PDB file of C-alpha atoms in Angstrom:
ATOM      1  CA  GLN D 148      70.874 120.716  88.675  1.00 91.00           C
ATOM      2  CA  LEU D 149      74.145 118.562  87.758  1.00 95.00           C
ATOM      3  CA  GLN D 150      73.801 115.146  85.853  1.00 97.00           C
ATOM      4  CA  LEU D 151      76.055 112.369  85.018  1.00 98.00           C
ATOM      5  CA  GLN D 152      75.854 109.859  82.422  1.00 98.00           C
ATOM      6  CA  GLU D 153      78.050 107.083  81.556  1.00 98.00           C
ATOM      7  CA  SER D 154      78.301 105.693  77.955  1.00 98.00           C
ATOM      8  CA  GLY D 155      80.170 102.824  75.847  1.00 95.00           C
ATOM      9  CA  PRO D 156      80.035  99.496  74.935  1.00 96.00           C
ATOM     10  CA  GLY D 157      77.819  97.105  76.818  1.00 96.00           C
ATOM     11  CA  LEU D 158      80.302  93.993  75.460  1.00 98.00           C
ATOM     12  CA  VAL D 159      83.615  93.530  75.186  1.00 98.00           C
ATOM     13  CA  LYS D 160      85.811  90.534  75.156  1.00 98.00           C
ATOM     14  CA  PRO D 161      88.314  88.873  77.157  1.00 97.00           C
ATOM     15  CA  SER D 162      91.325  90.686  76.977  1.00 97.00           C
ATOM     16  CA  GLU D 163      90.424  93.631  75.442  1.00 98.00           C
ATOM     17  CA  THR D 164      90.364  97.180  76.985  1.00 98.00           C
ATOM     18  CA  LEU D 165      86.822  98.426  78.426  1.00 98.00           C
ATOM     19  CA  SER D 166      86.481 102.110  77.830  1.00 98.00           C
ATOM     20  CA  LEU D 167      83.632 104.318  79.771  1.00 98.00           C
ATOM     21  CA  THR D 168      83.352 108.187  79.357  1.00 98.00           C
ATOM     22  CA  CYS D 169      81.284 109.981  82.032  1.00 98.00           C
ATOM     23  CA  THR D 170      79.195 113.082  80.567  1.00 98.00           C
ATOM     24  CA  VAL D 171      78.751 115.773  83.009  1.00 97.00           C
ATOM     25  CA  SER D 172      76.175 118.435  82.236  1.00 96.00           C
ATOM     26  CA  GLY D 173      74.817 121.087  84.103  1.00 95.00           C
ATOM     27  CA  GLY D 174      77.710 122.235  85.712  1.00 92.00           C
ATOM     28  CA  SER D 175      81.929 122.323  85.203  1.00 91.00           C
ATOM     29  CA  ILE D 176      83.920 119.302  85.615  1.00 93.00           C
ATOM     30  CA  SER D 177      86.748 121.804  86.096  1.00 91.00           C
ATOM     31  CA  SER D 178      86.174 122.842  89.879  1.00 88.00           C
ATOM     32  CA  SER D 179      88.753 122.267  92.424  1.00 89.00           C
ATOM     33  CA  SER D 180      86.150 121.601  95.003  1.00 92.00           C
ATOM     34  CA  TYR D 181      85.107 118.195  93.811  1.00 95.00           C
ATOM     35  CA  TYR D 182      86.866 115.030  92.079  1.00 96.00           C
ATOM     36  CA  TRP D 183      85.285 112.416  89.635  1.00 97.00           C
ATOM     37  CA  GLY D 184      85.394 108.715  90.368  1.00 98.00           C
ATOM     38  CA  TRP D 185      84.299 105.292  89.065  1.00 98.00           C
ATOM     39  CA  ILE D 186      82.819 102.727  90.861  1.00 98.00           C
ATOM     40  CA  ARG D 187      81.697  98.896  89.853  1.00 98.00           C
ATOM     41  CA  GLN D 188      78.742  97.025  90.968  1.00 98.00           C
ATOM     42  CA  PRO D 189      79.183  92.901  89.930  1.00 98.00           C
ATOM     43  CA  PRO D 190      75.750  91.403  89.274  1.00 97.00           C
ATOM     44  CA  GLY D 191      74.173  91.076  92.938  1.00 95.00           C
ATOM     45  CA  LYS D 192      77.333  92.210  94.705  1.00 97.00           C
ATOM     46  CA  GLY D 193      78.296  95.210  96.686  1.00 97.00           C
ATOM     47  CA  LEU D 194      79.886  98.462  95.387  1.00 98.00           C
ATOM     48  CA  GLU D 195      83.730  98.043  94.642  1.00 98.00           C
ATOM     49  CA  TRP D 196      85.464 102.095  94.460  1.00 98.00           C
ATOM     50  CA  ILE D 197      87.719 101.826  91.361  1.00 98.00           C
ATOM     51  CA  GLY D 198      89.422 105.293  91.241  1.00 97.00           C
ATOM     52  CA  SER D 199      88.844 108.986  90.841  1.00 97.00           C
ATOM     53  CA  ILE D 200      90.639 112.202  89.266  1.00 96.00           C
ATOM     54  CA  TYR D 201      91.366 115.097  90.805  1.00 93.00           C
ATOM     55  CA  TYR D 202      91.260 118.677  90.073  1.00 87.00           C
ATOM     56  CA  SER D 203      94.953 118.765  89.886  1.00 86.00           C
ATOM     57  CA  GLY D 204      95.068 115.961  87.489  1.00 88.00           C
ATOM     58  CA  SER D 205      95.926 113.332  90.726  1.00 93.00           C
ATOM     59  CA  THR D 206      94.695 110.064  90.482  1.00 96.00           C
ATOM     60  CA  TYR D 207      94.093 107.201  92.800  1.00 96.00           C
ATOM     61  CA  TYR D 208      93.223 103.749  92.074  1.00 97.00           C
ATOM     62  CA  ASN D 209      92.111 100.535  93.979  1.00 97.00           C
ATOM     63  CA  PRO D 210      95.550  98.348  94.146  1.00 96.00           C
ATOM     64  CA  SER D 211      93.800  95.791  93.119  1.00 95.00           C
ATOM     65  CA  LEU D 212      93.086  97.326  89.527  1.00 95.00           C
ATOM     66  CA  LYS D 213      95.994  99.749  89.361  1.00 87.00           C
ATOM     67  CA  SER D 214      97.899  98.157  86.769  1.00 91.00           C
ATOM     68  CA  ARG D 215      94.985  98.257  84.507  1.00 97.00           C
ATOM     69  CA  VAL D 216      93.196 101.010  85.273  1.00 98.00           C
ATOM     70  CA  THR D 217      93.601 104.645  83.852  1.00 97.00           C
ATOM     71  CA  ILE D 218      91.190 107.683  84.576  1.00 98.00           C
ATOM     72  CA  SER D 219      91.532 110.605  82.919  1.00 96.00           C
ATOM     73  CA  VAL D 220      89.567 114.115  82.249  1.00 96.00           C
ATOM     74  CA  ASP D 221      88.981 115.967  78.951  1.00 94.00           C
ATOM     75  CA  THR D 222      87.577 119.425  80.174  1.00 93.00           C
ATOM     76  CA  SER D 223      86.762 120.752  76.769  1.00 94.00           C
ATOM     77  CA  LYS D 224      84.276 118.110  76.525  1.00 95.00           C
ATOM     78  CA  ASN D 225      83.195 118.132  80.007  1.00 95.00           C
ATOM     79  CA  GLN D 226      83.917 114.448  80.524  1.00 96.00           C
ATOM     80  CA  PHE D 227      86.148 112.054  82.199  1.00 97.00           C
ATOM     81  CA  SER D 228      87.224 108.472  81.173  1.00 98.00           C
ATOM     82  CA  LEU D 229      87.756 104.806  82.054  1.00 98.00           C
ATOM     83  CA  LYS D 230      90.005 102.711  80.704  1.00 98.00           C
ATOM     84  CA  LEU D 231      90.340  99.049  82.520  1.00 98.00           C
ATOM     85  CA  SER D 232      92.341  96.934  80.152  1.00 97.00           C
ATOM     86  CA  SER D 233      92.967  92.670  79.853  1.00 97.00           C
ATOM     87  CA  VAL D 234      89.274  92.093  81.293  1.00 98.00           C
ATOM     88  CA  THR D 235      87.856  88.721  82.264  1.00 98.00           C
ATOM     89  CA  ALA D 236      84.549  87.858  83.209  1.00 98.00           C
ATOM     90  CA  ALA D 237      85.350  89.137  86.739  1.00 97.00           C
ATOM     91  CA  ASP D 238      85.101  92.592  85.529  1.00 98.00           C
ATOM     92  CA  THR D 239      81.618  92.266  84.527  1.00 98.00           C
ATOM     93  CA  ALA D 240      79.654  94.656  86.447  1.00 98.00           C
ATOM     94  CA  VAL D 241      77.649  97.836  86.480  1.00 98.00           C
ATOM     95  CA  TYR D 242      79.859 100.836  86.312  1.00 98.00           C
ATOM     96  CA  TYR D 243      78.826 104.197  88.033  1.00 98.00           C
ATOM     97  CA  CYS D 244      80.175 107.662  87.617  1.00 98.00           C
ATOM     98  CA  ALA D 245      80.138 109.701  90.309  1.00 98.00           C
ATOM     99  CA  ARG D 246      81.170 113.259  91.629  1.00 97.00           C
ATOM    100  CA  GLY D 247      82.803 113.343  95.069  1.00 96.00           C
ATOM    101  CA  ASP D 248      82.844 117.087  96.943  1.00 95.00           C
ATOM    102  CA  ARG D 249      86.101 117.604  98.468  1.00 89.00           C
ATOM    103  CA  ALA D 250      84.959 120.991 100.376  1.00 87.00           C
ATOM    104  CA  GLU D 251      81.542 120.020 101.962  1.00 90.00           C
ATOM    105  CA  THR D 252      80.791 116.087 102.443  1.00 91.00           C
ATOM    106  CA  ASN D 253      84.031 114.091 100.976  1.00 94.00           C
ATOM    107  CA  ALA D 254      81.628 111.521  99.856  1.00 96.00           C
ATOM    108  CA  PHE D 255      80.123 110.896  96.235  1.00 97.00           C
ATOM    109  CA  ASP D 256      77.269 112.957  96.145  1.00 97.00           C
ATOM    110  CA  ILE D 257      75.760 112.782  92.619  1.00 97.00           C
ATOM    111  CA  TRP D 258      75.865 109.201  90.667  1.00 98.00           C
ATOM    112  CA  GLY D 259      75.198 108.241  87.311  1.00 98.00           C
ATOM    113  CA  GLN D 260      72.446 106.048  86.600  1.00 98.00           C
ATOM    114  CA  GLY D 261      74.952 103.265  85.855  1.00 98.00           C
ATOM    115  CA  THR D 262      76.102 101.608  82.541  1.00 98.00           C
ATOM    116  CA  MET D 263      76.516  97.663  82.096  1.00 98.00           C
ATOM    117  CA  VAL D 264      79.381  96.068  81.094  1.00 98.00           C
ATOM    118  CA  THR D 265      79.448  92.708  80.057  1.00 98.00           C
ATOM    119  CA  VAL D 266      82.617  90.595  79.406  1.00 98.00           C
ATOM    120  CA  SER D 267      82.530  87.648  77.137  1.00 97.00           C
ATOM    121  CA  SER D 268      83.491  86.286  73.699  1.00 95.00           C
TER     122      SER D 268
ATOM    123  CA  ASP O 227      93.202  98.100 103.550  1.00 96.00           C
ATOM    124  CA  ILE O 228      90.162  99.245 105.810  1.00 98.00           C
ATOM    125  CA  VAL O 229      87.503  96.289 105.819  1.00 98.00           C
ATOM    126  CA  MET O 230      84.310  97.763 106.558  1.00 98.00           C
ATOM    127  CA  THR O 231      81.654  95.425 108.572  1.00 98.00           C
ATOM    128  CA  GLN O 232      78.063  95.792 108.095  1.00 98.00           C
ATOM    129  CA  THR O 233      76.042  93.990 110.756  1.00 97.00           C
ATOM    130  CA  PRO O 234      73.262  92.390 109.982  1.00 96.00           C
ATOM    131  CA  LEU O 235      73.303  91.460 106.523  1.00 97.00           C
ATOM    132  CA  SER O 236      69.560  91.456 106.385  1.00 96.00           C
ATOM    133  CA  SER O 237      66.906  93.520 108.124  1.00 94.00           C
ATOM    134  CA  PRO O 238      63.185  92.614 107.912  1.00 95.00           C
ATOM    135  CA  VAL O 239      61.702  95.295 109.544  1.00 96.00           C
ATOM    136  CA  THR O 240      57.572  96.685 110.370  1.00 96.00           C
ATOM    137  CA  LEU O 241      56.309  99.591 108.299  1.00 97.00           C
ATOM    138  CA  GLY O 242      56.598 102.515 110.950  1.00 97.00           C
ATOM    139  CA  GLN O 243      58.817 100.789 113.181  1.00 97.00           C
ATOM    140  CA  PRO O 244      62.837 101.748 113.627  1.00 97.00           C
ATOM    141  CA  ALA O 245      65.573 100.308 111.997  1.00 97.00           C
ATOM    142  CA  SER O 246      69.337 100.369 112.800  1.00 98.00           C
ATOM    143  CA  ILE O 247      72.335  98.868 110.612  1.00 98.00           C
ATOM    144  CA  SER O 248      75.508  98.720 112.419  1.00 98.00           C
ATOM    145  CA  CYS O 249      79.065  99.356 110.054  1.00 98.00           C
ATOM    146  CA  ARG O 250      81.811  98.919 111.915  1.00 98.00           C
ATOM    147  CA  SER O 251      85.503  99.827 110.679  1.00 98.00           C
ATOM    148  CA  SER O 252      89.157  97.766 110.906  1.00 98.00           C
ATOM    149  CA  GLN O 253      91.210 100.473 111.672  1.00 98.00           C
ATOM    150  CA  SER O 254      89.964 104.087 113.025  1.00 98.00           C
ATOM    151  CA  LEU O 255      88.563 106.492 110.277  1.00 98.00           C
ATOM    152  CA  VAL O 256      89.468 109.752 111.900  1.00 97.00           C
ATOM    153  CA  HIS O 257      92.001 111.795 109.215  1.00 96.00           C
ATOM    154  CA  SER O 258      94.749 113.651 110.196  1.00 96.00           C
ATOM    155  CA  ASP O 259      92.490 116.945 109.577  1.00 95.00           C
ATOM    156  CA  GLY O 260      90.120 115.841 112.368  1.00 95.00           C
ATOM    157  CA  ASN O 261      87.537 114.615 110.229  1.00 96.00           C
ATOM    158  CA  THR O 262      85.788 111.176 109.911  1.00 97.00           C
ATOM    159  CA  TYR O 263      84.971 110.238 106.719  1.00 97.00           C
ATOM    160  CA  LEU O 264      82.418 107.897 106.332  1.00 98.00           C
ATOM    161  CA  SER O 265      78.876 108.251 104.761  1.00 98.00           C
ATOM    162  CA  TRP O 266      75.973 105.820 104.512  1.00 98.00           C
ATOM    163  CA  LEU O 267      74.482 105.281 100.917  1.00 98.00           C
ATOM    164  CA  GLN O 268      71.111 103.850  99.898  1.00 98.00           C
ATOM    165  CA  GLN O 269      70.438 101.896  96.717  1.00 98.00           C
ATOM    166  CA  ARG O 270      66.969 100.940  95.857  1.00 98.00           C
ATOM    167  CA  PRO O 271      65.919  98.114  93.532  1.00 96.00           C
ATOM    168  CA  GLY O 272      67.250  99.268  90.149  1.00 95.00           C
ATOM    169  CA  GLN O 273      68.744 102.381  91.112  1.00 97.00           C
ATOM    170  CA  PRO O 274      71.905 104.086  91.559  1.00 98.00           C
ATOM    171  CA  PRO O 275      73.627 104.602  94.975  1.00 98.00           C
ATOM    172  CA  ARG O 276      71.882 107.931  96.817  1.00 98.00           C
ATOM    173  CA  LEU O 277      73.973 109.626  99.670  1.00 98.00           C
ATOM    174  CA  LEU O 278      72.127 109.976 102.758  1.00 98.00           C
ATOM    175  CA  ILE O 279      75.090 110.913 105.300  1.00 98.00           C
ATOM    176  CA  TYR O 280      77.871 112.046 105.689  1.00 98.00           C
ATOM    177  CA  LYS O 281      81.092 112.512 107.856  1.00 98.00           C
ATOM    178  CA  ILE O 282      79.257 110.356 110.073  1.00 98.00           C
ATOM    179  CA  SER O 283      75.810 112.435 111.214  1.00 98.00           C
ATOM    180  CA  ASN O 284      75.329 114.751 108.176  1.00 98.00           C
ATOM    181  CA  ARG O 285      72.127 114.347 106.282  1.00 98.00           C
ATOM    182  CA  PHE O 286      72.696 115.408 102.951  1.00 97.00           C
ATOM    183  CA  SER O 287      70.599 117.755 101.088  1.00 96.00           C
ATOM    184  CA  GLY O 288      66.678 116.186 100.536  1.00 96.00           C
ATOM    185  CA  VAL O 289      67.771 113.282 103.077  1.00 98.00           C
ATOM    186  CA  PRO O 290      64.593 112.595 105.246  1.00 97.00           C
ATOM    187  CA  ASP O 291      65.107 113.202 109.305  1.00 96.00           C
ATOM    188  CA  ARG O 292      63.876 109.707 110.082  1.00 98.00           C
ATOM    189  CA  PHE O 293      67.132 109.168 108.819  1.00 98.00           C
ATOM    190  CA  SER O 294      70.070 109.409 111.306  1.00 98.00           C
ATOM    191  CA  GLY O 295      73.571 108.989 111.676  1.00 98.00           C
ATOM    192  CA  SER O 296      75.953 108.402 114.867  1.00 98.00           C
ATOM    193  CA  GLY O 297      79.383 106.569 116.398  1.00 98.00           C
ATOM    194  CA  ALA O 298      83.062 107.500 116.780  1.00 98.00           C
ATOM    195  CA  GLY O 299      86.057 105.756 115.540  1.00 96.00           C
ATOM    196  CA  THR O 300      85.494 102.199 114.096  1.00 98.00           C
ATOM    197  CA  ASP O 301      81.661 102.159 115.139  1.00 98.00           C
ATOM    198  CA  PHE O 302      79.055 103.560 113.386  1.00 98.00           C
ATOM    199  CA  THR O 303      75.313 103.541 113.150  1.00 98.00           C
ATOM    200  CA  LEU O 304      72.418 104.429 110.870  1.00 98.00           C
ATOM    201  CA  LYS O 305      69.137 104.814 112.015  1.00 98.00           C
ATOM    202  CA  ILE O 306      65.846 104.843 110.743  1.00 98.00           C
ATOM    203  CA  SER O 307      63.348 106.095 113.154  1.00 97.00           C
ATOM    204  CA  ARG O 308      60.017 104.932 111.152  1.00 97.00           C
ATOM    205  CA  VAL O 309      60.797 102.568 108.504  1.00 97.00           C
ATOM    206  CA  GLU O 310      58.769 103.665 105.370  1.00 97.00           C
ATOM    207  CA  ALA O 311      58.019 101.780 102.001  1.00 96.00           C
ATOM    208  CA  GLU O 312      60.204 103.754  99.900  1.00 97.00           C
ATOM    209  CA  ASP O 313      63.046 102.503 102.402  1.00 97.00           C
ATOM    210  CA  VAL O 314      63.434  99.251 100.964  1.00 97.00           C
ATOM    211  CA  GLY O 315      66.423  98.736  99.582  1.00 98.00           C
ATOM    212  CA  VAL O 316      70.554  97.915 100.626  1.00 98.00           C
ATOM    213  CA  TYR O 317      72.298 100.135 102.509  1.00 98.00           C
ATOM    214  CA  TYR O 318      76.052 100.780 102.687  1.00 98.00           C
ATOM    215  CA  CYS O 319      78.855 102.205 104.766  1.00 98.00           C
ATOM    216  CA  MET O 320      81.746 103.782 103.117  1.00 98.00           C
ATOM    217  CA  GLN O 321      84.902 105.408 104.211  1.00 98.00           C
ATOM    218  CA  ALA O 322      86.757 107.862 102.393  1.00 97.00           C
ATOM    219  CA  THR O 323      89.679 108.407 104.955  1.00 97.00           C
ATOM    220  CA  GLN O 324      92.034 106.210 103.381  1.00 96.00           C
ATOM    221  CA  PHE O 325      92.736 105.080 100.272  1.00 95.00           C
ATOM    222  CA  PRO O 326      91.474 102.572  98.543  1.00 96.00           C
ATOM    223  CA  GLN O 327      88.032 103.665  99.671  1.00 97.00           C
ATOM    224  CA  THR O 328      85.918 100.743 101.065  1.00 98.00           C
ATOM    225  CA  PHE O 329      82.300 100.236 101.702  1.00 98.00           C
ATOM    226  CA  GLY O 330      80.579  97.781 103.788  1.00 98.00           C
ATOM    227  CA  GLN O 331      79.099  94.567 101.956  1.00 98.00           C
ATOM    228  CA  GLY O 332      75.711  96.213 101.923  1.00 98.00           C
ATOM    229  CA  THR O 333      72.602  95.502 104.411  1.00 98.00           C
ATOM    230  CA  ARG O 334      69.090  94.842 102.816  1.00 98.00           C
ATOM    231  CA  LEU O 335      66.176  96.294 104.083  1.00 97.00           C
ATOM    232  CA  GLU O 336      62.981  94.699 103.587  1.00 96.00           C
ATOM    233  CA  ILE O 337      59.609  95.161 105.023  1.00 94.00           C
ATOM    234  CA  LYS O 338      57.566  92.189 106.646  1.00 92.00           C
TER     235      LYS O 338
END
C-alpha cells in the first residue's frame, strides 16, 4: 500500500533553509485524485498545516509562513519537497508529509512517520 | 483564518464507557460545493496522526464502528461508544473547507 517517508537534516542553523523530502512508495505521485501536504508539530504542541501542492502544480501555503515556504514535486523521483527559509527556533518541530484525497475525503488520509527538525546553532 | 475550538482539552474516561469531544468553528464549514470538510484525526503517543472521520460523519477505511461523527455548520462532535485502551491519545478536528486548513488544539483522551 501507499507509504510516505520524510527525509532531511535533523539539525538546521538559525537563518538557514530547512529542506525536507517526502518519498512516496507503493503508488504514483502523479494522480489528479490526490494532493500532497506538509504539516508540522512543535514539541508537545498541536498540528499546523504548512501547505499543499496539487496535481496541476498549484500550491497553497499557510499565510503565517507563506513568505518563507516553497513546496515542489519531482514526478521522476516520486517525491515532493519542502523548503522553509530563514528558520528560527520557533520552527523546531516534527515535520509530517501527508497525502490528501481530492476525490473522496478531502482530508489527509495517509501520513509519513514524521521527522524531527531542530533549529539550533 | 477559521479558528477551530475543541472541548474539553482533556478527557479522563473509564474503560468501556463512552467519550465525546466537541469542535466548534469560527465560521460555517459548508463549502460552496455543498460538502462540509470537517475531519477528525487520532494521534496515539509517539505516532503520526491517523484519519478517523471525514466530511463530518464518514468513517475512514479500517476505523472501528465505535467511532462516530456528527454535526453541521459550525458545531461538530466525535463520539466513542465504548472506550478501549488503544484509544488513548490526542484527538484533533481539522477543517479543509477554506485555506489555510486549520486544526483544533487537540483533546487528550486518557483512562481513569
